[in-house]
Amino acid sequence: MSVSDPTVSHGVELIQTRTVNLRQQLLNHEVYEHLNTVSALRCFMEHHVFAVFDFMSLLKSLQRRLTSVSVPWVPPSHSLGARLINEIVLGEESDEDGTGRYASHFELYRQSMIEIGARTDVIDRFVDDLRQGHSWTQALQRPEIPQGVRSFVSATFAVIDANDLIALTANFTFGREDLLPAVFHQIVNELDESSGCLSRFQYYLQRHIDVDGDHHGPLAHRLIAILCGDQPQAWEKAAQASIAALEARVQLWDCIAEAIRRLPRQHQ
């Protein structure tokens, strides 16, 4: 099944049509206009890093569902799905980092935060809590985590915990892989290089634009088409999950824009 297969194109186009208004709301959001000072960009990244984290959690939940990660090993039920998701994981979890080494996109983002002087202590403590065995709900209760971030991450993990393969894949495909290249184009367009050292962040954004737009996005389209097939109910479930994912992103962008507006005037 290729990306040009009518099954893929028709189902994907239907969902894209139903979500076009939400996509436009995201692409035209006011938050991008604020990303012209170093303090605003730091604020954005300190919030958005949690979306980078839960993207990786969403990806790994799909890998767990579509591949065999237990011992003793058994053949995966979805051999083509396993191939597609493993190919995406390879790039997202161990991508070229621009210096001849490899890193996850989460690590690339955190490096970008350090480069521009954004705080990493909040996300670091959150990840440390998870490493120590705390649940995601417990880790999210830290008072320094903004409420809008809590709501976004909670929405993602509600999908993960529900463990519905169609909803997981739709959230991943239309709420992330199909969306982020265009969103990151908007961020790149607003970046002011005089705001600080942005080479790592620009590299991170460009990798997503190039890899997701040209490769991972089409792979995700194939994956959702394999899982939904010719089942109208499956495509409807995928559409509803996609709408919910985009609505959660709009709310996160609203939260970040409000946080930037609250910055002291001299820091804006």
PDB file of C-alpha atoms in Angstrom:
ATOM      1  CA  MET A   1       0.000   0.000   0.000  1.00  0.00           C
ATOM      2  CA  SER A   2       1.579   3.272  -1.112  1.00  0.00           C
ATOM      3  CA  VAL A   3       0.840   6.819  -0.006  1.00  0.00           C
ATOM      4  CA  SER A   4      -0.892   7.392  -3.356  1.00  0.00           C
ATOM      5  CA  ASP A   5      -3.186   4.395  -2.791  1.00  0.00           C
ATOM      6  CA  PRO A   6      -6.833   5.586  -2.995  1.00  0.00           C
ATOM      7  CA  THR A   7      -7.568   4.017   0.398  1.00  0.00           C
ATOM      8  CA  VAL A   8      -4.859   6.144   1.984  1.00  0.00           C
ATOM      9  CA  SER A   9      -5.676   9.336   0.116  1.00  0.00           C
ATOM     10  CA  HIS A  10      -9.444   9.207   0.594  1.00  0.00           C
ATOM     11  CA  GLY A  11      -9.411   8.526   4.326  1.00  0.00           C
ATOM     12  CA  VAL A  12      -6.630  11.011   5.023  1.00  0.00           C
ATOM     13  CA  GLU A  13      -8.288  13.717   2.926  1.00  0.00           C
ATOM     14  CA  LEU A  14     -11.581  13.236   4.752  1.00  0.00           C
ATOM     15  CA  ILE A  15      -9.915  13.817   8.124  1.00  0.00           C
ATOM     16  CA  GLN A  16      -7.891  16.743   6.817  1.00  0.00           C
ATOM     17  CA  THR A  17     -11.103  18.301   5.496  1.00  0.00           C
ATOM     18  CA  ARG A  18     -12.867  17.875   8.829  1.00  0.00           C
ATOM     19  CA  THR A  19      -9.945  19.409  10.724  1.00  0.00           C
ATOM     20  CA  VAL A  20      -9.073  22.216   8.305  1.00  0.00           C
ATOM     21  CA  ASN A  21     -10.538  24.957  10.522  1.00  0.00           C
ATOM     22  CA  LEU A  22      -8.619  23.778  13.575  1.00  0.00           C
ATOM     23  CA  ARG A  23      -5.412  23.527  11.543  1.00  0.00           C
ATOM     24  CA  GLN A  24      -5.884  27.083  10.295  1.00  0.00           C
ATOM     25  CA  GLN A  25      -6.578  28.248  13.841  1.00  0.00           C
ATOM     26  CA  LEU A  26      -3.255  26.752  14.884  1.00  0.00           C
ATOM     27  CA  LEU A  27      -1.298  28.073  11.914  1.00  0.00           C
ATOM     28  CA  ASN A  28      -2.697  31.569  12.384  1.00  0.00           C
ATOM     29  CA  HIS A  29      -2.380  31.602  16.174  1.00  0.00           C
ATOM     30  CA  GLU A  30      -1.117  34.767  17.831  1.00  0.00           C
ATOM     31  CA  VAL A  31       1.580  32.878  19.737  1.00  0.00           C
ATOM     32  CA  TYR A  32       3.978  32.990  16.780  1.00  0.00           C
ATOM     33  CA  GLU A  33       3.872  36.795  16.664  1.00  0.00           C
ATOM     34  CA  HIS A  34       5.276  36.891  20.207  1.00  0.00           C
ATOM     35  CA  LEU A  35       8.397  34.874  19.427  1.00  0.00           C
ATOM     36  CA  ASN A  36      10.568  37.896  18.674  1.00  0.00           C
ATOM     37  CA  THR A  37      12.381  38.299  21.994  1.00  0.00           C
ATOM     38  CA  VAL A  38      14.620  35.934  23.872  1.00  0.00           C
ATOM     39  CA  SER A  39      12.397  35.974  26.958  1.00  0.00           C
ATOM     40  CA  ALA A  40       9.293  35.104  24.911  1.00  0.00           C
ATOM     41  CA  LEU A  41      11.087  32.261  23.164  1.00  0.00           C
ATOM     42  CA  ARG A  42      12.344  30.932  26.490  1.00  0.00           C
ATOM     43  CA  CYS A  43       8.793  31.024  27.853  1.00  0.00           C
ATOM     44  CA  PHE A  44       7.495  29.197  24.795  1.00  0.00           C
ATOM     45  CA  MET A  45      10.133  26.461  25.046  1.00  0.00           C
ATOM     46  CA  GLU A  46       9.667  25.970  28.800  1.00  0.00           C
ATOM     47  CA  HIS A  47       6.017  25.135  28.090  1.00  0.00           C
ATOM     48  CA  HIS A  48       6.395  23.360  24.758  1.00  0.00           C
ATOM     49  CA  VAL A  49       9.090  20.942  25.946  1.00  0.00           C
ATOM     50  CA  PHE A  50       6.335  18.976  27.689  1.00  0.00           C
ATOM     51  CA  ALA A  51       4.636  18.456  24.325  1.00  0.00           C
ATOM     52  CA  VAL A  52       7.943  17.143  22.972  1.00  0.00           C
ATOM     53  CA  PHE A  53       8.099  14.734  25.911  1.00  0.00           C
ATOM     54  CA  ASP A  54       4.562  13.422  25.545  1.00  0.00           C
ATOM     55  CA  PHE A  55       5.029  13.068  21.785  1.00  0.00           C
ATOM     56  CA  MET A  56       7.779  10.545  22.544  1.00  0.00           C
ATOM     57  CA  SER A  57       5.475   8.767  24.992  1.00  0.00           C
ATOM     58  CA  LEU A  58       2.763   8.597  22.334  1.00  0.00           C
ATOM     59  CA  LEU A  59       5.259   7.219  19.831  1.00  0.00           C
ATOM     60  CA  LYS A  60       6.529   4.546  22.220  1.00  0.00           C
ATOM     61  CA  SER A  61       2.994   3.485  23.100  1.00  0.00           C
ATOM     62  CA  LEU A  62       2.405   2.862  19.391  1.00  0.00           C
ATOM     63  CA  GLN A  63       5.633   0.898  19.142  1.00  0.00           C
ATOM     64  CA  ARG A  64       4.534  -1.198  22.108  1.00  0.00           C
ATOM     65  CA  ARG A  65       1.193  -1.942  20.440  1.00  0.00           C
ATOM     66  CA  LEU A  66       2.495  -2.630  16.935  1.00  0.00           C
ATOM     67  CA  THR A  67       5.738  -4.475  17.599  1.00  0.00           C
ATOM     68  CA  SER A  68       6.919  -7.230  19.885  1.00  0.00           C
ATOM     69  CA  VAL A  69       8.885  -5.765  22.806  1.00  0.00           C
ATOM     70  CA  SER A  70       8.401  -8.559  25.331  1.00  0.00           C
ATOM     71  CA  VAL A  71      10.599 -11.555  26.073  1.00  0.00           C
ATOM     72  CA  PRO A  72      10.218 -14.239  24.855  1.00  0.00           C
ATOM     73  CA  TRP A  73       9.624 -12.545  21.516  1.00  0.00           C
ATOM     74  CA  VAL A  74       6.635 -13.403  19.347  1.00  0.00           C
ATOM     75  CA  PRO A  75       5.966 -12.126  15.813  1.00  0.00           C
ATOM     76  CA  PRO A  76       4.086  -8.812  15.732  1.00  0.00           C
ATOM     77  CA  SER A  77       0.455  -8.912  14.653  1.00  0.00           C
ATOM     78  CA  HIS A  78       0.919  -5.968  12.265  1.00  0.00           C
ATOM     79  CA  SER A  79       4.107  -6.656  10.316  1.00  0.00           C
ATOM     80  CA  LEU A  80       3.794  -3.608   8.041  1.00  0.00           C
ATOM     81  CA  GLY A  81       2.651  -1.465  10.954  1.00  0.00           C
ATOM     82  CA  ALA A  82       5.694  -2.655  12.912  1.00  0.00           C
ATOM     83  CA  ARG A  83       7.970  -1.672  10.046  1.00  0.00           C
ATOM     84  CA  LEU A  84       6.432   1.778   9.722  1.00  0.00           C
ATOM     85  CA  ILE A  85       6.489   2.625  13.427  1.00  0.00           C
ATOM     86  CA  ASN A  86      10.018   1.263  13.914  1.00  0.00           C
ATOM     87  CA  GLU A  87      11.207   3.467  11.072  1.00  0.00           C
ATOM     88  CA  ILE A  88       9.649   6.507  12.733  1.00  0.00           C
ATOM     89  CA  VAL A  89      11.081   5.563  16.149  1.00  0.00           C
ATOM     90  CA  LEU A  90      14.567   5.299  14.647  1.00  0.00           C
ATOM     91  CA  GLY A  91      14.451   8.923  13.582  1.00  0.00           C
ATOM     92  CA  GLU A  92      12.631  10.343  16.596  1.00  0.00           C
ATOM     93  CA  GLU A  93      14.541   8.507  19.312  1.00  0.00           C
ATOM     94  CA  SER A  94      18.015   8.422  17.770  1.00  0.00           C
ATOM     95  CA  ASP A  95      18.274  11.118  15.113  1.00  0.00           C
ATOM     96  CA  GLU A  96      21.437  12.761  13.824  1.00  0.00           C
ATOM     97  CA  ASP A  97      22.125  15.651  16.172  1.00  0.00           C
ATOM     98  CA  GLY A  98      24.060  17.838  13.720  1.00  0.00           C
ATOM     99  CA  THR A  99      27.412  17.226  15.442  1.00  0.00           C
ATOM    100  CA  GLY A 100      28.124  13.704  14.218  1.00  0.00           C
ATOM    101  CA  ARG A 101      26.360  12.039  17.123  1.00  0.00           C
ATOM    102  CA  TYR A 102      22.790  10.871  17.791  1.00  0.00           C
ATOM    103  CA  ALA A 103      20.054  12.016  20.152  1.00  0.00           C
ATOM    104  CA  SER A 104      16.310  11.829  20.644  1.00  0.00           C
ATOM    105  CA  HIS A 105      14.326  14.838  19.529  1.00  0.00           C
ATOM    106  CA  PHE A 106      13.530  15.460  23.196  1.00  0.00           C
ATOM    107  CA  GLU A 107      17.247  15.687  23.960  1.00  0.00           C
ATOM    108  CA  LEU A 108      17.774  17.976  20.958  1.00  0.00           C
ATOM    109  CA  TYR A 109      15.040  20.246  22.265  1.00  0.00           C
ATOM    110  CA  ARG A 110      16.508  20.330  25.766  1.00  0.00           C
ATOM    111  CA  GLN A 111      19.919  21.204  24.308  1.00  0.00           C
ATOM    112  CA  SER A 112      18.222  24.050  22.433  1.00  0.00           C
ATOM    113  CA  MET A 113      16.741  25.304  25.686  1.00  0.00           C
ATOM    114  CA  ILE A 114      20.148  25.353  27.360  1.00  0.00           C
ATOM    115  CA  GLU A 115      21.652  27.187  24.390  1.00  0.00           C
ATOM    116  CA  ILE A 116      19.135  30.029  24.616  1.00  0.00           C
ATOM    117  CA  GLY A 117      19.102  30.140  28.417  1.00  0.00           C
ATOM    118  CA  ALA A 118      15.639  28.675  29.002  1.00  0.00           C
ATOM    119  CA  ARG A 119      14.975  26.890  32.289  1.00  0.00           C
ATOM    120  CA  THR A 120      15.156  23.107  32.133  1.00  0.00           C
ATOM    121  CA  ASP A 121      14.743  22.460  35.861  1.00  0.00           C
ATOM    122  CA  VAL A 122      10.955  22.014  35.674  1.00  0.00           C
ATOM    123  CA  ILE A 123      11.002  19.406  32.902  1.00  0.00           C
ATOM    124  CA  ASP A 124      14.090  17.792  34.459  1.00  0.00           C
ATOM    125  CA  ARG A 125      12.356  17.313  37.817  1.00  0.00           C
ATOM    126  CA  PHE A 126       9.291  15.947  36.028  1.00  0.00           C
ATOM    127  CA  VAL A 127      11.403  13.378  34.160  1.00  0.00           C
ATOM    128  CA  ASP A 128      13.323  12.533  37.349  1.00  0.00           C
ATOM    129  CA  ASP A 129      10.024  11.829  39.113  1.00  0.00           C
ATOM    130  CA  LEU A 130       9.111   9.391  36.330  1.00  0.00           C
ATOM    131  CA  ARG A 131      12.522   7.717  36.559  1.00  0.00           C
ATOM    132  CA  GLN A 132      11.953   7.231  40.291  1.00  0.00           C
ATOM    133  CA  GLY A 133       8.719   5.372  39.620  1.00  0.00           C
ATOM    134  CA  HIS A 134       6.115   8.101  40.094  1.00  0.00           C
ATOM    135  CA  SER A 135       3.083   7.912  37.826  1.00  0.00           C
ATOM    136  CA  TRP A 136       2.623  10.613  35.188  1.00  0.00           C
ATOM    137  CA  THR A 137      -0.336  11.964  37.154  1.00  0.00           C
ATOM    138  CA  GLN A 138       1.800  12.291  40.289  1.00  0.00           C
ATOM    139  CA  ALA A 139       4.686  13.886  38.375  1.00  0.00           C
ATOM    140  CA  LEU A 140       2.343  16.445  36.795  1.00  0.00           C
ATOM    141  CA  GLN A 141       1.206  17.720  40.187  1.00  0.00           C
ATOM    142  CA  ARG A 142       4.357  19.756  40.725  1.00  0.00           C
ATOM    143  CA  PRO A 143       3.051  23.307  41.301  1.00  0.00           C
ATOM    144  CA  GLU A 144       5.628  24.862  38.969  1.00  0.00           C
ATOM    145  CA  ILE A 145       4.109  23.051  35.953  1.00  0.00           C
ATOM    146  CA  PRO A 146       1.591  25.424  34.311  1.00  0.00           C
ATOM    147  CA  GLN A 147      -2.036  24.324  34.329  1.00  0.00           C
ATOM    148  CA  GLY A 148      -2.256  24.544  30.545  1.00  0.00           C
ATOM    149  CA  VAL A 149       0.679  22.164  30.237  1.00  0.00           C
ATOM    150  CA  ARG A 150      -0.936  19.770  32.701  1.00  0.00           C
ATOM    151  CA  SER A 151      -4.129  19.770  30.655  1.00  0.00           C
ATOM    152  CA  PHE A 152      -2.290  19.081  27.388  1.00  0.00           C
ATOM    153  CA  VAL A 153      -0.156  16.250  28.777  1.00  0.00           C
ATOM    154  CA  SER A 154      -3.177  14.781  30.586  1.00  0.00           C
ATOM    155  CA  ALA A 155      -5.147  14.735  27.321  1.00  0.00           C
ATOM    156  CA  THR A 156      -2.316  12.884  25.579  1.00  0.00           C
ATOM    157  CA  PHE A 157      -1.924  10.325  28.354  1.00  0.00           C
ATOM    158  CA  ALA A 158      -5.671   9.771  28.521  1.00  0.00           C
ATOM    159  CA  VAL A 159      -5.407   8.564  24.917  1.00  0.00           C
ATOM    160  CA  ILE A 160      -2.335   6.475  25.745  1.00  0.00           C
ATOM    161  CA  ASP A 161      -3.955   4.903  28.802  1.00  0.00           C
ATOM    162  CA  ALA A 162      -7.178   4.128  26.911  1.00  0.00           C
ATOM    163  CA  ASN A 163      -4.955   1.977  24.655  1.00  0.00           C
ATOM    164  CA  ASP A 164      -7.239   2.231  21.618  1.00  0.00           C
ATOM    165  CA  LEU A 165      -4.955   1.676  18.628  1.00  0.00           C
ATOM    166  CA  ILE A 166      -7.023   3.735  16.188  1.00  0.00           C
ATOM    167  CA  ALA A 167      -7.250   6.732  18.543  1.00  0.00           C
ATOM    168  CA  LEU A 168      -3.539   6.476  19.366  1.00  0.00           C
ATOM    169  CA  THR A 169      -2.561   6.423  15.717  1.00  0.00           C
ATOM    170  CA  ALA A 170      -4.923   9.256  14.772  1.00  0.00           C
ATOM    171  CA  ASN A 171      -3.630  11.457  17.594  1.00  0.00           C
ATOM    172  CA  PHE A 172      -0.080  10.733  16.503  1.00  0.00           C
ATOM    173  CA  THR A 173      -0.777  11.191  12.783  1.00  0.00           C
ATOM    174  CA  PHE A 174      -3.068  14.217  12.612  1.00  0.00           C
ATOM    175  CA  GLY A 175      -2.248  15.850  15.945  1.00  0.00           C
ATOM    176  CA  ARG A 176       1.508  15.569  15.499  1.00  0.00           C
ATOM    177  CA  GLU A 177       3.171  14.237  12.337  1.00  0.00           C
ATOM    178  CA  ASP A 178       0.724  15.748   9.854  1.00  0.00           C
ATOM    179  CA  LEU A 179       0.637  19.082  11.713  1.00  0.00           C
ATOM    180  CA  LEU A 180       4.063  19.908  13.080  1.00  0.00           C
ATOM    181  CA  PRO A 181       5.989  20.683   9.865  1.00  0.00           C
ATOM    182  CA  ALA A 182       3.542  23.503   9.063  1.00  0.00           C
ATOM    183  CA  VAL A 183       3.498  24.700  12.688  1.00  0.00           C
ATOM    184  CA  PHE A 184       7.281  24.737  12.874  1.00  0.00           C
ATOM    185  CA  HIS A 185       7.438  26.687   9.610  1.00  0.00           C
ATOM    186  CA  GLN A 186       5.412  29.362  11.397  1.00  0.00           C
ATOM    187  CA  ILE A 187       7.881  29.426  14.281  1.00  0.00           C
ATOM    188  CA  VAL A 188      10.892  29.620  11.956  1.00  0.00           C
ATOM    189  CA  ASN A 189       9.271  32.547  10.154  1.00  0.00           C
ATOM    190  CA  GLU A 190       8.995  34.513  13.414  1.00  0.00           C
ATOM    191  CA  LEU A 191      12.389  33.753  14.914  1.00  0.00           C
ATOM    192  CA  ASP A 192      14.657  36.742  15.311  1.00  0.00           C
ATOM    193  CA  GLU A 193      18.279  35.619  15.307  1.00  0.00           C
ATOM    194  CA  SER A 194      19.208  38.730  17.285  1.00  0.00           C
ATOM    195  CA  SER A 195      17.216  37.234  20.171  1.00  0.00           C
ATOM    196  CA  GLY A 196      20.043  34.888  21.040  1.00  0.00           C
ATOM    197  CA  CYS A 197      21.891  31.780  19.961  1.00  0.00           C
ATOM    198  CA  LEU A 198      19.330  29.718  18.089  1.00  0.00           C
ATOM    199  CA  SER A 199      21.404  27.258  16.063  1.00  0.00           C
ATOM    200  CA  ARG A 200      20.291  24.172  18.025  1.00  0.00           C
ATOM    201  CA  PHE A 201      16.646  25.211  18.042  1.00  0.00           C
ATOM    202  CA  GLN A 202      16.717  25.989  14.330  1.00  0.00           C
ATOM    203  CA  TYR A 203      18.304  22.593  13.706  1.00  0.00           C
ATOM    204  CA  TYR A 204      15.577  20.899  15.759  1.00  0.00           C
ATOM    205  CA  LEU A 205      12.815  22.726  13.882  1.00  0.00           C
ATOM    206  CA  GLN A 206      14.345  22.058  10.477  1.00  0.00           C
ATOM    207  CA  ARG A 207      14.777  18.347  11.218  1.00  0.00           C
ATOM    208  CA  HIS A 208      11.066  18.111  12.019  1.00  0.00           C
ATOM    209  CA  ILE A 209      10.118  20.083   8.926  1.00  0.00           C
ATOM    210  CA  ASP A 210      12.277  17.905   6.691  1.00  0.00           C
ATOM    211  CA  VAL A 211      11.848  14.473   8.276  1.00  0.00           C
ATOM    212  CA  ASP A 212       8.189  14.704   9.315  1.00  0.00           C
ATOM    213  CA  GLY A 213       7.042  16.497   6.195  1.00  0.00           C
ATOM    214  CA  ASP A 214       8.864  14.332   3.680  1.00  0.00           C
ATOM    215  CA  HIS A 215       9.027  10.965   5.413  1.00  0.00           C
ATOM    216  CA  HIS A 216       7.368  10.435   8.796  1.00  0.00           C
ATOM    217  CA  GLY A 217       4.121  12.149   7.835  1.00  0.00           C
ATOM    218  CA  PRO A 218       3.517   9.909   4.804  1.00  0.00           C
ATOM    219  CA  LEU A 219       4.476   6.846   6.870  1.00  0.00           C
ATOM    220  CA  ALA A 220       1.918   7.833   9.510  1.00  0.00           C
ATOM    221  CA  HIS A 221      -0.716   8.252   6.785  1.00  0.00           C
ATOM    222  CA  ARG A 222      -0.031   4.726   5.584  1.00  0.00           C
ATOM    223  CA  LEU A 223      -0.242   3.418   9.124  1.00  0.00           C
ATOM    224  CA  ILE A 224      -3.656   4.932   9.853  1.00  0.00           C
ATOM    225  CA  ALA A 225      -4.908   3.636   6.483  1.00  0.00           C
ATOM    226  CA  ILE A 226      -3.724   0.104   7.298  1.00  0.00           C
ATOM    227  CA  LEU A 227      -5.490   0.157  10.655  1.00  0.00           C
ATOM    228  CA  CYS A 228      -8.743   1.767   9.463  1.00  0.00           C
ATOM    229  CA  GLY A 229      -8.956  -0.020   6.119  1.00  0.00           C
ATOM    230  CA  ASP A 230     -12.420   0.305   4.593  1.00  0.00           C
ATOM    231  CA  GLN A 231     -14.217   0.533   7.949  1.00  0.00           C
ATOM    232  CA  PRO A 232     -16.238   3.780   8.209  1.00  0.00           C
ATOM    233  CA  GLN A 233     -16.528   3.433  11.988  1.00  0.00           C
ATOM    234  CA  ALA A 234     -12.744   3.242  12.315  1.00  0.00           C
ATOM    235  CA  TRP A 235     -12.265   6.365  10.196  1.00  0.00           C
ATOM    236  CA  GLU A 236     -14.901   8.184  12.256  1.00  0.00           C
ATOM    237  CA  LYS A 237     -13.080   7.237  15.463  1.00  0.00           C
ATOM    238  CA  ALA A 238      -9.846   8.476  13.884  1.00  0.00           C
ATOM    239  CA  ALA A 239     -11.505  11.767  12.926  1.00  0.00           C
ATOM    240  CA  GLN A 240     -12.834  12.346  16.439  1.00  0.00           C
ATOM    241  CA  ALA A 241      -9.439  11.579  17.985  1.00  0.00           C
ATOM    242  CA  SER A 242      -7.768  13.954  15.528  1.00  0.00           C
ATOM    243  CA  ILE A 243     -10.168  16.770  16.357  1.00  0.00           C
ATOM    244  CA  ALA A 244      -9.570  16.268  20.084  1.00  0.00           C
ATOM    245  CA  ALA A 245      -5.796  16.327  19.579  1.00  0.00           C
ATOM    246  CA  LEU A 246      -5.931  19.582  17.616  1.00  0.00           C
ATOM    247  CA  GLU A 247      -8.271  21.197  20.133  1.00  0.00           C
ATOM    248  CA  ALA A 248      -5.808  20.317  22.901  1.00  0.00           C
ATOM    249  CA  ARG A 249      -3.007  21.937  20.890  1.00  0.00           C
ATOM    250  CA  VAL A 250      -5.028  25.142  20.424  1.00  0.00           C
ATOM    251  CA  GLN A 251      -5.558  25.294  24.189  1.00  0.00           C
ATOM    252  CA  LEU A 252      -1.834  24.794  24.791  1.00  0.00           C
ATOM    253  CA  TRP A 253      -0.980  27.608  22.361  1.00  0.00           C
ATOM    254  CA  ASP A 254      -3.543  29.821  24.153  1.00  0.00           C
ATOM    255  CA  CYS A 255      -1.844  29.038  27.468  1.00  0.00           C
ATOM    256  CA  ILE A 256       1.613  29.867  26.109  1.00  0.00           C
ATOM    257  CA  ALA A 257       0.451  33.112  24.498  1.00  0.00           C
ATOM    258  CA  GLU A 258      -1.090  34.198  27.800  1.00  0.00           C
ATOM    259  CA  ALA A 259       2.107  33.318  29.695  1.00  0.00           C
ATOM    260  CA  ILE A 260       4.150  35.438  27.277  1.00  0.00           C
ATOM    261  CA  ARG A 261       1.741  38.358  27.666  1.00  0.00           C
ATOM    262  CA  ARG A 262       2.237  38.159  31.444  1.00  0.00           C
ATOM    263  CA  LEU A 263       6.011  38.549  31.171  1.00  0.00           C
ATOM    264  CA  PRO A 264       7.330  41.807  32.665  1.00  0.00           C
ATOM    265  CA  ARG A 265       7.254  44.494  29.989  1.00  0.00           C
ATOM    266  CA  GLN A 266      11.017  44.975  29.969  1.00  0.00           C
ATOM    267  CA  HIS A 267      11.424  41.262  29.167  1.00  0.00           C
ATOM    268  CA  GLN A 268       8.996  41.113  26.268  1.00  0.00           C
TER     269      GLN A 268
END
